[in-house]
Amino acid sequence: AQTVTQSQPEMSVQEAETVTLSCTYDTSESDYYLFWYKQPPSRQMILVIRQEAYKQQNATENRFSVNFQKAAKSFSLKISDSQLGDAAMYFCAYRSVAGGTSYGKLTFGQGTILTVHP
Amino acid sequence: DGGITQSPKYLFRKEGQNVTLSCEQNLNHDAMYWYRQDPGQGLRLIYYSQIVNDFQKGDIAEGYSVSREKKESFPLTVTSAQKNPTAFYLCASSLKGGELFFGEGSRLTVL
């Protein structure tokens, strides 16, 4: 079974600065998807970014980018120009595509609480 | 607007009672999921369904039951067999190969 580990329970950043959230995962599969989800105080999960393992290029979405290191099984999220609205719990998640599991059963990490200071 | 609606948002239950959490989606997604979230832990999968009238157990299915009689609906029943049901419950849906879209969640408290 796959596992996802987020080793930083809490992180903080000053507004307009850059912060990086860490995520590692364990899998024997070669093809899979990785995601970062944001959970603000409203508790609704929002997709931030996704990465297909077969793509070497790191995904980017505006101020959000990832550093995907497949050999190291590492998938960090970088938030540039941090804004107060970025304050939330961030979850890293893994999805296998093997054996007909393409319907998106996600395995989540424990989460990292991000605080943004004005 | 399209989305996922969970109800109720807050629910209180006495020990020994079964309760049912509702999840409805109008996104025309084939797959639906139930996750449980506890403080300090990530989301854990309870049940999921890829098609109407079919569903599979997730990692923590004991004490829970589901049904999928309609594509739009995937209710979760928390039975009296669930030893520690107080938690935040999230419903999600997806297309095949797509990311998950989540509802706003339901908080269940056992009194």
Short mmCIF file of C-alpha atoms in Angstrom, two decimals:
data_model
loop_
_atom_site.label_atom_id
_atom_site.label_comp_id
_atom_site.label_asym_id
_atom_site.label_seq_id
_atom_site.Cartn_x
_atom_site.Cartn_y
_atom_site.Cartn_z
CA ALA A 1 0.00 0.00 0.00
CA GLN A 2 1.10 3.50 -0.70
CA THR A 3 1.89 5.95 2.08
CA VAL A 4 2.21 9.71 2.01
CA THR A 5 4.19 11.63 4.63
CA GLN A 6 4.15 15.33 5.39
CA SER A 7 6.85 15.93 7.98
CA GLN A 8 5.95 19.56 8.74
CA PRO A 9 2.86 19.79 10.95
CA GLU A 10 3.03 23.60 10.85
CA MET A 11 4.73 26.23 8.74
CA SER A 12 4.61 30.01 8.71
CA VAL A 13 5.50 32.68 6.18
CA GLN A 14 5.44 36.44 5.90
CA GLU A 15 3.07 37.95 3.38
CA ALA A 16 4.74 38.33 -0.04
CA GLU A 17 7.47 35.81 0.85
CA THR A 18 7.96 32.27 -0.48
CA VAL A 19 7.36 29.06 1.42
CA THR A 20 7.90 25.41 0.55
CA LEU A 21 5.85 22.55 1.95
CA SER A 22 7.37 19.07 1.90
CA CYS A 23 5.83 15.74 0.96
CA THR A 24 7.32 12.30 0.47
CA TYR A 25 5.58 9.13 -0.60
CA ASP A 26 6.27 5.46 -0.82
CA THR A 27 5.21 3.39 -3.81
CA SER A 28 6.43 0.59 -6.02
CA GLU A 29 4.42 1.84 -8.99
CA SER A 30 5.88 3.73 -11.90
CA ASP A 31 2.78 5.62 -12.97
CA TYR A 32 0.59 7.63 -10.63
CA TYR A 33 -0.75 11.09 -9.89
CA LEU A 34 0.18 13.46 -7.10
CA PHE A 35 -1.93 16.33 -5.82
CA TRP A 36 -1.83 19.21 -3.40
CA TYR A 37 -5.15 20.17 -1.83
CA LYS A 38 -5.88 23.22 0.29
CA GLN A 39 -8.36 23.16 3.17
CA PRO A 40 -9.18 26.68 4.42
CA PRO A 41 -11.06 27.30 7.68
CA SER A 42 -14.32 26.67 5.81
CA ARG A 43 -13.10 23.03 5.64
CA GLN A 44 -13.88 22.55 1.95
CA MET A 45 -11.03 20.85 0.10
CA ILE A 46 -9.79 22.73 -2.94
CA LEU A 47 -7.41 21.33 -5.55
CA VAL A 48 -4.25 23.44 -5.80
CA ILE A 49 -2.14 21.53 -8.30
CA ARG A 50 -1.67 18.09 -9.83
CA GLN A 51 1.33 16.26 -11.26
CA GLU A 52 1.40 13.20 -13.50
CA ALA A 53 4.34 10.98 -12.66
CA TYR A 54 5.17 10.30 -16.30
CA LYS A 55 5.73 14.01 -16.90
CA GLN A 56 9.19 15.25 -16.04
CA GLN A 57 8.17 18.88 -16.16
CA ASN A 58 7.08 20.32 -12.84
CA ALA A 59 3.50 21.56 -12.73
CA THR A 60 2.76 25.22 -12.08
CA GLU A 61 -0.45 27.11 -11.38
CA ASN A 62 0.08 30.85 -11.03
CA ARG A 63 1.89 31.35 -7.69
CA PHE A 64 1.95 27.63 -6.94
CA SER A 65 4.57 25.26 -8.28
CA VAL A 66 5.89 21.85 -7.40
CA ASN A 67 9.31 20.25 -7.25
CA PHE A 68 8.70 16.66 -8.30
CA GLN A 69 11.66 14.34 -7.70
CA LYS A 70 10.49 10.91 -8.84
CA ALA A 71 13.59 8.97 -7.87
CA ALA A 72 13.58 10.49 -4.42
CA LYS A 73 9.78 10.11 -4.17
CA SER A 74 9.48 13.73 -3.16
CA PHE A 75 6.75 16.21 -4.11
CA SER A 76 7.11 19.65 -2.52
CA LEU A 77 4.83 22.64 -3.02
CA LYS A 78 6.23 26.13 -3.39
CA ILE A 79 3.99 29.12 -2.79
CA SER A 80 5.41 32.37 -4.11
CA ASP A 81 4.29 35.87 -3.11
CA SER A 82 2.28 34.44 -0.22
CA GLN A 83 -1.07 36.04 0.47
CA LEU A 84 -3.24 36.09 3.59
CA GLY A 85 -5.76 33.95 1.73
CA ASP A 86 -3.20 31.18 1.39
CA ALA A 87 -3.51 30.41 5.10
CA ALA A 88 -4.96 26.91 5.32
CA MET A 89 -4.18 23.25 5.90
CA TYR A 90 -2.40 21.76 2.90
CA PHE A 91 -2.61 18.08 2.05
CA CYS A 92 -0.45 16.09 -0.28
CA ALA A 93 -2.20 13.14 -1.93
CA TYR A 94 -1.31 10.15 -4.09
CA ARG A 95 -3.43 8.31 -6.61
CA SER A 96 -2.56 5.05 -8.24
CA VAL A 97 -3.53 4.36 -11.84
CA ALA A 98 -2.73 0.68 -11.73
CA GLY A 99 -5.22 -2.16 -12.01
CA GLY A 100 -8.34 -0.21 -12.87
CA THR A 101 -8.02 2.25 -10.03
CA SER A 102 -8.26 5.21 -12.33
CA TYR A 103 -11.36 6.41 -10.49
CA GLY A 104 -9.27 8.40 -8.16
CA LYS A 105 -9.03 6.74 -4.77
CA LEU A 106 -6.64 9.14 -3.04
CA THR A 107 -4.21 8.46 -0.20
CA PHE A 108 -3.57 11.60 1.85
CA GLY A 109 -0.73 12.83 4.02
CA GLN A 110 -1.32 14.16 7.52
CA GLY A 111 -1.44 17.79 6.43
CA THR A 112 0.58 20.96 7.06
CA ILE A 113 -0.99 24.02 8.65
CA LEU A 114 0.26 27.16 6.91
CA THR A 115 0.06 30.49 8.72
CA VAL A 116 0.61 33.71 6.77
CA HIS A 117 1.74 36.74 8.78
CA PRO A 118 0.89 40.26 7.53
CA ASP B 1 -24.15 25.98 -10.20
CA GLY B 2 -22.69 22.48 -10.28
CA GLY B 3 -21.30 21.03 -7.13
CA ILE B 4 -21.54 18.64 -4.24
CA THR B 5 -23.99 19.20 -1.41
CA GLN B 6 -23.59 17.54 1.96
CA SER B 7 -26.19 17.66 4.69
CA PRO B 8 -26.53 18.22 7.50
CA LYS B 9 -23.53 20.40 8.20
CA TYR B 10 -23.64 19.57 11.91
CA LEU B 11 -25.17 16.46 13.46
CA PHE B 12 -25.39 15.22 17.00
CA ARG B 13 -26.04 11.60 17.86
CA LYS B 14 -26.63 9.67 20.99
CA GLU B 15 -24.65 6.52 21.51
CA GLY B 16 -26.35 3.50 19.97
CA GLN B 17 -28.13 5.45 17.25
CA ASN B 18 -27.58 5.13 13.54
CA VAL B 19 -27.30 8.35 11.54
CA THR B 20 -27.24 9.00 7.81
CA LEU B 21 -25.21 11.71 6.11
CA SER B 22 -26.44 12.90 2.73
CA CYS B 23 -24.27 13.60 -0.31
CA GLU B 24 -25.69 14.80 -3.63
CA GLN B 25 -23.79 15.88 -6.74
CA ASN B 26 -24.96 17.47 -9.99
CA LEU B 27 -21.63 17.26 -11.77
CA ASN B 28 -22.58 14.09 -13.65
CA HIS B 29 -19.59 12.34 -12.10
CA ASP B 30 -19.47 8.55 -12.16
CA ALA B 31 -17.46 8.03 -8.98
CA MET B 32 -18.25 9.14 -5.44
CA TYR B 33 -16.31 8.80 -2.20
CA TRP B 34 -16.61 9.20 1.54
CA TYR B 35 -13.63 10.28 3.63
CA ARG B 36 -13.25 10.73 7.35
CA GLN B 37 -11.03 13.44 8.83
CA ASP B 38 -9.78 13.43 12.43
CA PRO B 39 -7.65 16.16 14.07
CA GLY B 40 -3.97 15.77 13.27
CA GLN B 41 -4.64 13.15 10.64
CA GLY B 42 -5.16 13.20 6.95
CA LEU B 43 -8.30 12.02 5.21
CA ARG B 44 -9.04 8.31 5.35
CA LEU B 45 -11.24 6.56 2.81
CA ILE B 46 -14.39 4.91 4.12
CA TYR B 47 -16.23 3.77 0.98
CA TYR B 48 -16.23 4.58 -2.69
CA SER B 49 -18.46 3.86 -5.66
CA GLN B 50 -17.47 3.86 -9.32
CA ILE B 51 -20.94 3.16 -10.72
CA VAL B 52 -24.56 2.98 -9.67
CA ASN B 53 -25.47 -0.06 -7.57
CA ASP B 54 -21.84 -0.85 -6.88
CA PHE B 55 -19.45 0.24 -4.13
CA GLN B 56 -16.23 -0.90 -2.47
CA LYS B 57 -14.84 -0.70 1.04
CA GLY B 58 -12.06 1.73 1.73
CA ASP B 59 -9.48 1.60 4.49
CA ILE B 60 -11.84 2.16 7.45
CA ALA B 61 -15.24 0.74 6.40
CA GLU B 62 -16.08 -1.02 9.66
CA GLY B 63 -19.15 0.50 11.31
CA TYR B 64 -20.27 2.30 8.17
CA SER B 65 -22.62 1.46 5.30
CA VAL B 66 -23.46 3.12 1.98
CA SER B 67 -25.80 2.79 -0.96
CA ARG B 68 -25.64 4.04 -4.54
CA GLU B 69 -29.11 3.78 -6.01
CA LYS B 70 -28.78 6.92 -8.11
CA LYS B 71 -25.78 8.44 -9.86
CA GLU B 72 -26.31 11.71 -8.04
CA SER B 73 -26.56 10.35 -4.52
CA PHE B 74 -24.21 8.46 -2.17
CA PRO B 75 -25.51 8.51 1.42
CA LEU B 76 -23.35 7.28 4.30
CA THR B 77 -24.84 5.62 7.38
CA VAL B 78 -22.81 5.66 10.56
CA THR B 79 -24.01 2.67 12.53
CA SER B 80 -23.90 1.97 16.25
CA ALA B 81 -21.08 -0.47 15.48
CA GLN B 82 -18.72 2.41 14.77
CA LYS B 83 -16.80 2.75 18.03
CA ASN B 84 -15.55 6.31 17.62
CA PRO B 85 -17.81 8.12 15.15
CA THR B 86 -17.11 11.72 16.21
CA ALA B 87 -15.31 13.20 13.20
CA PHE B 88 -15.57 15.41 10.15
CA TYR B 89 -16.91 13.59 7.09
CA LEU B 90 -16.17 14.65 3.54
CA CYS B 91 -17.91 13.47 0.39
CA ALA B 92 -16.26 13.77 -3.01
CA SER B 93 -16.89 12.87 -6.63
CA SER B 94 -14.84 12.54 -9.79
CA LEU B 95 -14.89 11.64 -13.44
CA LYS B 96 -12.74 8.72 -14.54
CA GLY B 97 -9.15 9.87 -14.45
CA GLY B 98 -10.07 13.23 -12.97
CA GLU B 99 -9.36 14.94 -9.71
CA LEU B 100 -11.72 14.79 -6.76
CA PHE B 101 -14.21 17.54 -6.06
CA PHE B 102 -15.27 17.81 -2.43
CA GLY B 103 -18.36 18.92 -0.58
CA GLU B 104 -18.25 21.22 2.42
CA GLY B 105 -18.34 18.39 4.91
CA SER B 106 -20.49 17.21 7.81
CA ARG B 107 -19.38 17.29 11.42
CA LEU B 108 -20.77 14.44 13.51
CA THR B 109 -20.61 14.58 17.29
CA VAL B 110 -21.61 11.70 19.53
CA LEU B 111 -23.06 12.84 22.86
#
